[in-house]
Coordinates of C-alpha atoms in Angstrom, one line a residue:
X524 CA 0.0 0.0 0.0
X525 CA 1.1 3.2 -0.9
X526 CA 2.1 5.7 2.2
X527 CA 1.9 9.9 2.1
X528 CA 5.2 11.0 1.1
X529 CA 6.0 13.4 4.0
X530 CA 5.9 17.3 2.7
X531 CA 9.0 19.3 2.8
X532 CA 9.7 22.3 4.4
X533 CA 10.8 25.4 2.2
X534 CA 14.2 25.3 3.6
X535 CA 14.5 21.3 3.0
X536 CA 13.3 21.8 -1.0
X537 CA 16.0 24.4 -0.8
X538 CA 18.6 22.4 0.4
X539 CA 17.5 19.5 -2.1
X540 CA 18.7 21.7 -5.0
X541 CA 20.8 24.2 -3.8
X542 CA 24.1 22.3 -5.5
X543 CA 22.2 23.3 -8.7
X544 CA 23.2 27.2 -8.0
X545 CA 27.2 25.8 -7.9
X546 CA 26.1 24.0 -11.7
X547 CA 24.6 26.6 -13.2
X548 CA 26.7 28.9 -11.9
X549 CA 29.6 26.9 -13.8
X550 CA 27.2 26.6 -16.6
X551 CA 26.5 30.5 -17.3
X552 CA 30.0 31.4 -17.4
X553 CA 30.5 28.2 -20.2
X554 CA 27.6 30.1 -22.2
X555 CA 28.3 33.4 -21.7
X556 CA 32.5 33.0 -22.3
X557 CA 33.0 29.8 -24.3
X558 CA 32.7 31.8 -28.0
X559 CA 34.4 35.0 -26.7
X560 CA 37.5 32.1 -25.5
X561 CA 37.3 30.0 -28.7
X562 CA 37.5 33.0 -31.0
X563 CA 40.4 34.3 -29.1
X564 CA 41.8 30.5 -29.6
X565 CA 41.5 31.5 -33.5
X566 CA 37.8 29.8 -34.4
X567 CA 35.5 31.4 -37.2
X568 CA 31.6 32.2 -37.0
X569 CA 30.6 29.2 -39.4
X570 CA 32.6 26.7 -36.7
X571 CA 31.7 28.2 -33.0
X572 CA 28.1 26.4 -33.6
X573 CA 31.0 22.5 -34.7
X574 CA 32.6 23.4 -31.5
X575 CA 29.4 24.4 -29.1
X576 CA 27.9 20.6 -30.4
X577 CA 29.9 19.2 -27.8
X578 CA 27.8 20.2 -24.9
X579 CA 24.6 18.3 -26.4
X580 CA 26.5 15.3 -27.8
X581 CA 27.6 14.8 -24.5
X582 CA 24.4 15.2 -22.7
X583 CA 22.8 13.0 -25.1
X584 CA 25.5 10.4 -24.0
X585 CA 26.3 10.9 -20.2
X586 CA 22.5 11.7 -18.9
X587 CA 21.0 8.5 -19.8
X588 CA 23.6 6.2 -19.0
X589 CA 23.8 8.3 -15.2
X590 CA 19.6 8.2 -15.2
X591 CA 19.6 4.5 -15.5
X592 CA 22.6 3.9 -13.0
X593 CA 21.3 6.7 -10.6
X594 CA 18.2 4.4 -10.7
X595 CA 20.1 1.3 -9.8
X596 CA 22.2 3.1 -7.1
X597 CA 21.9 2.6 -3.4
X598 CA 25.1 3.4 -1.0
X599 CA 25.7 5.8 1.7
X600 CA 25.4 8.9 -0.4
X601 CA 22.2 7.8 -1.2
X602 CA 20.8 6.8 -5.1
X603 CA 21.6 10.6 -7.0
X604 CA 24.0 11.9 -4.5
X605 CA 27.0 10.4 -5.9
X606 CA 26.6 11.2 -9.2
X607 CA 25.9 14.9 -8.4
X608 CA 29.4 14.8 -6.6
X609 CA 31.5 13.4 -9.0
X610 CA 30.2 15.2 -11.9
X611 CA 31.0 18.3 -10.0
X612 CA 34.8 17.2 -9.1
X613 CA 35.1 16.1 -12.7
X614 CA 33.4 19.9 -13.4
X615 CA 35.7 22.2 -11.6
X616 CA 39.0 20.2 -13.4
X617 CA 37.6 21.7 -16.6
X618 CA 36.4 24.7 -15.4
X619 CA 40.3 25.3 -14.2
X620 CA 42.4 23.8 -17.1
X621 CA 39.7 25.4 -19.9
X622 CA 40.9 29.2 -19.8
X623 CA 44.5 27.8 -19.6
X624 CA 44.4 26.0 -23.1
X625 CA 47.1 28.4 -24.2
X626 CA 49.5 27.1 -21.5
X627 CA 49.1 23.4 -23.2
X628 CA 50.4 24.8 -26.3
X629 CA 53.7 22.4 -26.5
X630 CA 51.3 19.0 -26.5
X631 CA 48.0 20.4 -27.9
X632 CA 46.8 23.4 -30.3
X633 CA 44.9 26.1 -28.1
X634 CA 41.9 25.4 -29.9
X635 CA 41.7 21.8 -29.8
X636 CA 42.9 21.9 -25.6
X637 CA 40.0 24.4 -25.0
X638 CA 37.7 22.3 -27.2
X639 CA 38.9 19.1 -25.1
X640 CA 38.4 21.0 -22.0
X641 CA 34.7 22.2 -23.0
X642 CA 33.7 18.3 -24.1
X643 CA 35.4 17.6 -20.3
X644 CA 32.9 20.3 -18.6
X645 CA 29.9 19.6 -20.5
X646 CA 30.7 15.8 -19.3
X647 CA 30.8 16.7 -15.8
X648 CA 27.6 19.0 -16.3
X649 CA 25.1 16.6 -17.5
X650 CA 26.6 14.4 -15.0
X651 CA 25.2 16.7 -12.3
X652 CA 22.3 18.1 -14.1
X653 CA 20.0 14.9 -14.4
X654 CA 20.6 13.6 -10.7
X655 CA 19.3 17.0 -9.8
X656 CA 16.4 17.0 -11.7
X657 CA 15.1 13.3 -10.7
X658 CA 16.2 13.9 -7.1
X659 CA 13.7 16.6 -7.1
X660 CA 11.4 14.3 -7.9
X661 CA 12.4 11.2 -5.5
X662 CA 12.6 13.8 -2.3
X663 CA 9.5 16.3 -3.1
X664 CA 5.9 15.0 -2.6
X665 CA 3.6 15.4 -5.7
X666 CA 1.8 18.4 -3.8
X667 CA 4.5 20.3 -3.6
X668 CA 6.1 19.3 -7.3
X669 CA 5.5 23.0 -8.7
X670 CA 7.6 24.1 -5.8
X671 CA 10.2 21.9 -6.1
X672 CA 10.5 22.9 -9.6
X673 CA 10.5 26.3 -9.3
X674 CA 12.6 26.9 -6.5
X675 CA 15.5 25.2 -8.7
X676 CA 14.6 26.8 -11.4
X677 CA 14.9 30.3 -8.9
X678 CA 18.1 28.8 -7.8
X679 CA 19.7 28.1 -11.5
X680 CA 19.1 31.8 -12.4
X681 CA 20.8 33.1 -9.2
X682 CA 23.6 31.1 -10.4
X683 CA 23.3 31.9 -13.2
X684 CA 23.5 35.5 -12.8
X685 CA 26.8 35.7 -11.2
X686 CA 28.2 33.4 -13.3
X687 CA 27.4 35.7 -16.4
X688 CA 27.7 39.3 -14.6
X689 CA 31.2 37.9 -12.9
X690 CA 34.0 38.7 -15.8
X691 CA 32.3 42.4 -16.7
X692 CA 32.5 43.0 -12.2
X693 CA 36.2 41.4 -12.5
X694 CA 36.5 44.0 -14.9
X695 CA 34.9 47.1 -14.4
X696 CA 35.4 47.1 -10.6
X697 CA 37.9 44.9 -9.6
X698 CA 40.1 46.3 -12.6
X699 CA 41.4 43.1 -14.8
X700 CA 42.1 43.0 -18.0
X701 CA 39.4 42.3 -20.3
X702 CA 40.8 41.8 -23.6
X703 CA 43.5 39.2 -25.3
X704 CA 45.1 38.6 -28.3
X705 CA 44.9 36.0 -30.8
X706 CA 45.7 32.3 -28.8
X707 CA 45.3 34.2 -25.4
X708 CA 42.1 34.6 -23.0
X709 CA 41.6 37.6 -21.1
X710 CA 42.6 37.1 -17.6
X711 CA 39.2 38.6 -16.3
X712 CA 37.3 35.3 -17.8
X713 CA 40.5 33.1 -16.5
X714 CA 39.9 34.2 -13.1
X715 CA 36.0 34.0 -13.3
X716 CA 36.4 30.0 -14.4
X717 CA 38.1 30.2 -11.0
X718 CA 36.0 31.5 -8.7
X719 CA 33.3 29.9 -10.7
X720 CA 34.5 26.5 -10.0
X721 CA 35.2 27.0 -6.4
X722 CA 31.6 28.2 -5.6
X723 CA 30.6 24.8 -7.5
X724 CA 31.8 22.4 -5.2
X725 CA 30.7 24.3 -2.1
X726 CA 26.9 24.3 -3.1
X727 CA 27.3 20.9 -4.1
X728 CA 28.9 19.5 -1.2
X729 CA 25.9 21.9 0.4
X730 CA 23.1 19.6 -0.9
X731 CA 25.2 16.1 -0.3
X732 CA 25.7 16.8 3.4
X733 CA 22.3 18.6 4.1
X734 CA 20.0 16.4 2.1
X735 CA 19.4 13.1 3.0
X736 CA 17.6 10.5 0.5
X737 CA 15.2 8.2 1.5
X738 CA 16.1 4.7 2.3
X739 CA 14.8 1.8 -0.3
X740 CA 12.1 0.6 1.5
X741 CA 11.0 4.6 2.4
X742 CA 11.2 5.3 -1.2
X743 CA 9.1 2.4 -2.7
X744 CA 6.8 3.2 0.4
X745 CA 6.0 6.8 -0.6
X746 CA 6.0 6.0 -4.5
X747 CA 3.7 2.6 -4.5
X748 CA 6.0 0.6 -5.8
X749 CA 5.6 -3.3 -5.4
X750 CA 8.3 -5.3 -4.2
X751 CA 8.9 -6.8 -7.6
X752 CA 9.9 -3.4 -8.9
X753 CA 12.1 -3.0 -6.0
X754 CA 14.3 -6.4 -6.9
X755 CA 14.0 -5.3 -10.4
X756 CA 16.0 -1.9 -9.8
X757 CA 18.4 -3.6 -7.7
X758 CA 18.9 -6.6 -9.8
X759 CA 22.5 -7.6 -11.2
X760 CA 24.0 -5.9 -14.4
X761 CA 22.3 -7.4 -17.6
X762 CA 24.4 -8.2 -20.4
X763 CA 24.9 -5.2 -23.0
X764 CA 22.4 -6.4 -25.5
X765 CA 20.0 -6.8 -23.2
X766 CA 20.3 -3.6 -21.6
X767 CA 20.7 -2.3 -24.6
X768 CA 17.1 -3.8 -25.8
X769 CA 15.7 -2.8 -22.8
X770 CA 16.4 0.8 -23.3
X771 CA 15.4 1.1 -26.7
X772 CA 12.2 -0.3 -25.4
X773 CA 11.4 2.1 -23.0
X774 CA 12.1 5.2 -25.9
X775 CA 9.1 3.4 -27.4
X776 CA 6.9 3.3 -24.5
X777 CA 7.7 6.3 -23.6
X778 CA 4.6 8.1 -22.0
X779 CA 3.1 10.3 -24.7
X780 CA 3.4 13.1 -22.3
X781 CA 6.7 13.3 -23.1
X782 CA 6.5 12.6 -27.0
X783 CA 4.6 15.5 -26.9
X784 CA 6.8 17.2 -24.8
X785 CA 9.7 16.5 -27.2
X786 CA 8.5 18.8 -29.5
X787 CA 7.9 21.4 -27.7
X788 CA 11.4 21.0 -26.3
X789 CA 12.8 21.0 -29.9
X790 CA 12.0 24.0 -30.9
X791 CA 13.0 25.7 -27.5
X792 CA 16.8 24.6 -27.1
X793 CA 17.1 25.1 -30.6
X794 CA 16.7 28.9 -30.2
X795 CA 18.4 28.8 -27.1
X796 CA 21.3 27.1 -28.3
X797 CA 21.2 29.8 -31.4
X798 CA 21.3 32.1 -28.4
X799 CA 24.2 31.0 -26.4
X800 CA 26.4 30.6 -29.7
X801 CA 25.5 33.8 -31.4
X802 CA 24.7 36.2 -29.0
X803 CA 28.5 37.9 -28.6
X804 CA 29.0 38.1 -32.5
X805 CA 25.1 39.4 -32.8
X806 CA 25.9 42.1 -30.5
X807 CA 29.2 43.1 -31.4
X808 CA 28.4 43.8 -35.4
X809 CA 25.1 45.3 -34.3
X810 CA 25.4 47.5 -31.6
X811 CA 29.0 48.1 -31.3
X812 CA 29.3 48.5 -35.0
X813 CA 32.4 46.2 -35.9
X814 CA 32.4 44.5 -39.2
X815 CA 31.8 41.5 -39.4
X816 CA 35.1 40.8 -41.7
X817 CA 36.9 41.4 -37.8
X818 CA 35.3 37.7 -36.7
X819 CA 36.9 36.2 -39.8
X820 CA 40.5 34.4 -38.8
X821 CA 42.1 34.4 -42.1
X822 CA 40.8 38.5 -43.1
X823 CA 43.1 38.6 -39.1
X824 CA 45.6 36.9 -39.8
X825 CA 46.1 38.9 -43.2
X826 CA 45.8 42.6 -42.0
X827 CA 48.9 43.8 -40.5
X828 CA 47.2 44.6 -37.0
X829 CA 44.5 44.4 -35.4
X830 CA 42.8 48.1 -34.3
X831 CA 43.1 48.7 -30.9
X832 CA 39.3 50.0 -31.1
X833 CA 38.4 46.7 -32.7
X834 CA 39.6 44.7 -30.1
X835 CA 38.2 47.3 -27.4
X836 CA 34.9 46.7 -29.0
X837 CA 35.4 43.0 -28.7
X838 CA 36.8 42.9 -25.4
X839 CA 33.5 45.6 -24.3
X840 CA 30.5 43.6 -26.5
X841 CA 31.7 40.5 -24.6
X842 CA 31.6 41.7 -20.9
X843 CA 28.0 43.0 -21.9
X844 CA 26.9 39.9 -23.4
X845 CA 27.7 38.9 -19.4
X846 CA 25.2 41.6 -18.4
X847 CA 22.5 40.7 -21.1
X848 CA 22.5 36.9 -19.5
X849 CA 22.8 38.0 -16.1
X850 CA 19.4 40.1 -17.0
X851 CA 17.4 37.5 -18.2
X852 CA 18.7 35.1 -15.5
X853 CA 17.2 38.1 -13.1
X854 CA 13.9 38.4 -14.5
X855 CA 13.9 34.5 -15.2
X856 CA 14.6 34.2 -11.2
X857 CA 11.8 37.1 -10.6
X858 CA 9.2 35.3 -12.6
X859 CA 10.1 31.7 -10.9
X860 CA 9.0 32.9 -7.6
X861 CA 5.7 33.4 -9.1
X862 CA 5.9 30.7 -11.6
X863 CA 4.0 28.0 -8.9
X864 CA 1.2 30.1 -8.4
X865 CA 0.6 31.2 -11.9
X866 CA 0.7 27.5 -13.3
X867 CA -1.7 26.4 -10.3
X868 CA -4.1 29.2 -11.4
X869 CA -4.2 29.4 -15.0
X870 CA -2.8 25.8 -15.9
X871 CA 1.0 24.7 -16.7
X872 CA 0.1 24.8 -20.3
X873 CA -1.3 28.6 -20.4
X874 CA 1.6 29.6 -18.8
X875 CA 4.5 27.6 -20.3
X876 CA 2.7 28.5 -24.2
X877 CA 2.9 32.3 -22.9
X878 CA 6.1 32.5 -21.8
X879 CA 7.7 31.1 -24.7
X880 CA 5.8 33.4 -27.1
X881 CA 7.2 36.0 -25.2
X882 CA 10.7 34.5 -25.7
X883 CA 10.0 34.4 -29.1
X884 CA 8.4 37.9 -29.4
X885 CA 12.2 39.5 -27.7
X886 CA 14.8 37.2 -29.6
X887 CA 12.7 38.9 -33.5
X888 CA 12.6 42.4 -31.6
X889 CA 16.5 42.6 -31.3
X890 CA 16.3 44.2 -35.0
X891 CA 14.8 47.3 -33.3
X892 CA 17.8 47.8 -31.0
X893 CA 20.2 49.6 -32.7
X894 CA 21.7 52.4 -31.2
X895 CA 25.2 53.9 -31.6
X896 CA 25.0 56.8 -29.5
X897 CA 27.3 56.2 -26.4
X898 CA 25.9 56.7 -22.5
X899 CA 27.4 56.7 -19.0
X900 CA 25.0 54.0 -17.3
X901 CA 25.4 53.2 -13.5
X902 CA 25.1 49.7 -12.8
X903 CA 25.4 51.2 -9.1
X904 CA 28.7 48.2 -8.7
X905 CA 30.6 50.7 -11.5
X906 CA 29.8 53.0 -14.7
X907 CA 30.5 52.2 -18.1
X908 CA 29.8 53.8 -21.0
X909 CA 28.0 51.8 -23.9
X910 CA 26.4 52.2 -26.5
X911 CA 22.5 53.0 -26.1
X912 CA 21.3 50.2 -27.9
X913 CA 22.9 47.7 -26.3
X914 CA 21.0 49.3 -22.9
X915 CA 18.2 49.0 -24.5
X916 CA 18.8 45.1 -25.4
X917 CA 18.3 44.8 -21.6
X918 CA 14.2 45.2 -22.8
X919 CA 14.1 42.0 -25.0
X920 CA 15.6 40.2 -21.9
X921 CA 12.9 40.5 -19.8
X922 CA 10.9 37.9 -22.5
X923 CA 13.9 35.9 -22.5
X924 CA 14.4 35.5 -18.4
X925 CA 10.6 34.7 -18.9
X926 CA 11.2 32.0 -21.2
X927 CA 13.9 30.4 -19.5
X928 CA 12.2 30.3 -16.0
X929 CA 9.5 28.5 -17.6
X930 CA 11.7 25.7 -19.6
X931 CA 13.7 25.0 -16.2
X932 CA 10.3 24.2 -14.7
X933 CA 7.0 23.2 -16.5
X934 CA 8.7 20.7 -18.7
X935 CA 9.7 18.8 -15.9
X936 CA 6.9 19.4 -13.6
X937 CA 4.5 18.2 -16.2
X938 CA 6.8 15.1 -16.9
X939 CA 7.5 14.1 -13.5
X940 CA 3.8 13.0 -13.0
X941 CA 3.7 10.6 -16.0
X942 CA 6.7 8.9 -15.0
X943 CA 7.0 5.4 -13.0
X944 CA 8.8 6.0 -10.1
X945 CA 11.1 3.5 -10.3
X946 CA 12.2 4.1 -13.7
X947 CA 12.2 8.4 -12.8
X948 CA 16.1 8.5 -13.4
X949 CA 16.1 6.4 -17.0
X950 CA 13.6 8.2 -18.4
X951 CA 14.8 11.9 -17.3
X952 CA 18.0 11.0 -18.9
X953 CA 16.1 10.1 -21.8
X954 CA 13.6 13.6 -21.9
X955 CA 17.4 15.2 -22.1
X956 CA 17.5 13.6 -25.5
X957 CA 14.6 16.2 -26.5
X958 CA 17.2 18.4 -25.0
X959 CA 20.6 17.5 -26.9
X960 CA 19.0 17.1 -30.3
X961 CA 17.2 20.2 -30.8
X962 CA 20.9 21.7 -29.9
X963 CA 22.8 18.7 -32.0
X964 CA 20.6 20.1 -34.8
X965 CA 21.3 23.6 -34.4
X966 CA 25.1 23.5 -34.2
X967 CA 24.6 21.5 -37.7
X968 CA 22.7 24.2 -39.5
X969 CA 22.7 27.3 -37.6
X970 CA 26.3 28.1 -38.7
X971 CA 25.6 27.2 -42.9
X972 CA 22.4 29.5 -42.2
X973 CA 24.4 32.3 -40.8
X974 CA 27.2 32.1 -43.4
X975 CA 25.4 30.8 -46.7
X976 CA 21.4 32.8 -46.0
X977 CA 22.8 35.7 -43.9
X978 CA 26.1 36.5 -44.9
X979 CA 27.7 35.9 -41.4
X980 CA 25.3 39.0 -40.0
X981 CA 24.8 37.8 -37.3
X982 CA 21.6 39.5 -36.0
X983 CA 19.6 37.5 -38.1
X984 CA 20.1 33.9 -36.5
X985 CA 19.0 35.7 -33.7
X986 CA 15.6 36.8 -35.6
X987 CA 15.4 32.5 -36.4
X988 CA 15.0 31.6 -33.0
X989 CA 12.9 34.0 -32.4
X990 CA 10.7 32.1 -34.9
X991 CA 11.9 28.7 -33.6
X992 CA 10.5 29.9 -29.9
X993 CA 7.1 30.7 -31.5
X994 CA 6.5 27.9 -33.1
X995 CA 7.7 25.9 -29.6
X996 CA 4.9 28.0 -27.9
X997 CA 2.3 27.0 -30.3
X998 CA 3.4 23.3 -29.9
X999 CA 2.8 23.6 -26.0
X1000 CA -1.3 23.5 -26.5
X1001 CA -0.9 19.7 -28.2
X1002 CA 0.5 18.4 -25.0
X1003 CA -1.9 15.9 -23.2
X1004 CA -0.6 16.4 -19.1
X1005 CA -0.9 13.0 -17.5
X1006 CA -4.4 12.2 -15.6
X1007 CA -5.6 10.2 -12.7
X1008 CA -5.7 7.5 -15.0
X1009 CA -2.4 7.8 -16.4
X1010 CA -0.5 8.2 -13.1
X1011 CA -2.3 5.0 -11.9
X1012 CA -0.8 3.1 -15.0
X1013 CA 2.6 4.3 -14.8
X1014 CA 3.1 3.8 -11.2
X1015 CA 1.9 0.1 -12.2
X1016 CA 4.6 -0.1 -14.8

């Protein structure tokens, strides 16, 4: 018979994901500072999307394999605890070798080091990222699933405005050097990767000591499951082939739920990925006005020297492109506290469709922007002088944080529900599949679109997944959420 899963107080659901803050932390700075540090490592526009396909090729690889071990796994650390410490160790050796991939220069080429170094941190990240997500969902009772949800989706975007807002404060208050030459990295992002990957482990080591899993026999307890799915979970190791078999099984199976999901997640991370890439070239040919012939390595390596006011530019658009994600990871965390409430009122659908037309609405309106004229604004840590549109980029940002707060959250919160409990892990390893393909996809064709439709202007692959978002906000209203019925089968299953 089934038991009540005991409810949680605010400061235990806080606790369960805090190590998520210390991830996403790591995580911002990746997406904020990889394509500033691999063009300074000598890579063009039409590869940074080759090079950025690393981080959903290895999610696509690592989260399944940890969902379906995480599932098996019982020790003193509990089931997901483990893997949410080792993918952080594994994390911060990246996170401190990445920004010195010039060092490595006698055994490996800057660019294929820092590329090594990125496939080593996006490793480490998915690692950490699905434990997080089904531990959520093993520790927090179904009442309070919108909670749960949110407050790591609140927790993600206070990471992951420090980790994008930390190189411009290194900067502009602190005083270091923002700006490198070709096969160097600034030392203001070098430092950042450090202090980034110090505040990692301390959140994560955070949620391993304060949280404490529930024992096996708790677990099935509070989740219904039957003694025979208990022995299944813990059985031996099945030979590949059959596990192999097994798990192509449950893709079929998989609750429609999250088929239907899968689009809607498609069309998301393939903007978002667009974002991330695209964002720091987008901004510096648009609002800072350098040509985009400057983010060609051969037209480089031909002119005599670089302009110091082209590098300036660089070195400026990049630190702001820190601000601009730091301002939609604000917002995102604004709109999260509100997030559980909203969805309980007007439905997860309504609110997950709406926020990612907003998304969609800012990413097209960043043609409006443009601005050259330059103003002193007081970001009350320090003043900088910018130009106006790229103030004004802080508008569009608000849809964005929008967005994002509402693809950390209702995906998952509408998933969780239709998922047997005791195959939670497996399965949320397989949902990041609807996750690394949309982005596998993009990397492919985002940098032919942006070289062979737009010329290598970069503004409009910004305008695509704008589009992209739209449609993923129309796809939201064809998604069936799991019933009575349906929860009653898959707990069965």
């Amino acid at each position: 018979m089934q038991a009540t899963q005991p409810r949680l107080s605010f400061w235990q659901i806080w606790n369960v994901s805090f190590g998520f803050l210390g991830v996403q932390f790591g995580f911002a700075l990746q997406n904020a500072n990889v394509s500033r540090i691999l063009s300074d490592l000598g890579a063009d526009l039409h590869s940074l999307s080759l090079f950025w396909l690393v981080a959903p090729i290895m999610g696509l690889i690592v989260q399944p394999i940890v969902g379906s071990a995480s599932d098996r796994t019982w020790n003193r650390l509990g089931r997901r605890r483990p893997f949410i410490l080792a993918g952080a160790i594994a994390a911060v050796l990246g996170m401190i070798l990445l920004p010195n991939a010039p060092l490595f220069v006698a055994f490996l080429a800057p660019m294929l080091m820092g590329a090594l170094m990125v496939a080593l941190m996006d490793a480490s990240f998915n690692v950490c990222f699905q434990p997080f997500r089904s531990l959520v969902s093993d520790m927090v009772p179904p009442s309070q699933r919108n909670v749960g949800y949110s407050i790591q989706s609140l927790l993600i975007n206070i990471g992951a405005v420090i980790g994008s807002i930390l190189p411009f404060v290194l900067t502009n208050v602190i005083g270091l050097e923002n700006t490198a030459q070709m096969g160097q990295v600034a030392p203001s992002v070098i430092w950042a990767f450090y202090i980034g990957a110090t505040v990692l482990l301390g959140t994560v080591i955070w949620t391993v000591i304060r949280t404490k899993e529930y024992a096996p026999e708790d677990y099935n307890r509070y989740k219904g499951l039957s003694e025979t799915a208990s022995v299944a979970t813990e059985e031996k190791k099945a030979p590949l082939g059959q596990r192999l078999a097994e798990f192509f099984t449950l893709v079929k199976d998989m609750p429609t739920t999250m088929r239907q999901l899968a689009v809607v997640q498609f069309f998301s991370w393939f903007a978002l990925f667009i974002m991330w890439v695209y964002t720091t070239p987008a901004i510096t040919q648009h609002i800072w006005n350098v040509d985009k012939q400057w983010f060609d390595p051969a037209f480089i390596a031909a002119a005599p020297v670089v302009p110091e006011a082209i590098v300036m530019a660089k070195g400026a658009a990049g630190d702001w492109v820190g601000i601009l994600f730091a301002a939609y990871s604000v917002f995102a965390a604004i709109f999260s506290i509100f997030l559980a409430k909203l969805a309980d009122k007007f439905g997860r659908k309504t609110v997950y469709a709406g926020s990612l037309a907003l998304g969609g609405i800012s990413y097209v309106s960043f043609l409006l922007f443009q601005d050259l004229n330059m103003v002193n604004v007081n970001l009350l840590i320090t003043e900088v002088t910018v130009p106006l549109g790229a103030v004004k980029l802080l508008i569009p940002m608000i849809g964005v944080g929008i967005a994002w707060a509402a693809i950390l959250a209702m995906p998952y919160a509408m998933l969780a529900g239709a998922l047997p409990a005791n195959k939670t892990g497996v399965y949320m390893g397989i949902f990041n599949f609807t996750v690394a393909a949309p982005q596998i996809v993009s990397g492919l064709t985002a940098g032919w679109i942006l070289s062979s439709v737009f010329d290598n202007d970069a503004k409009y692959i910004i305008v695509v997944a704008g589009v992209s978002m739209l449609i993923g906000a129309a796809s939201v209203f064809f998604v069936k959420e799991a019933d009575k019925q349906d929860l009653e089968a898959a707990k069965g299953a």
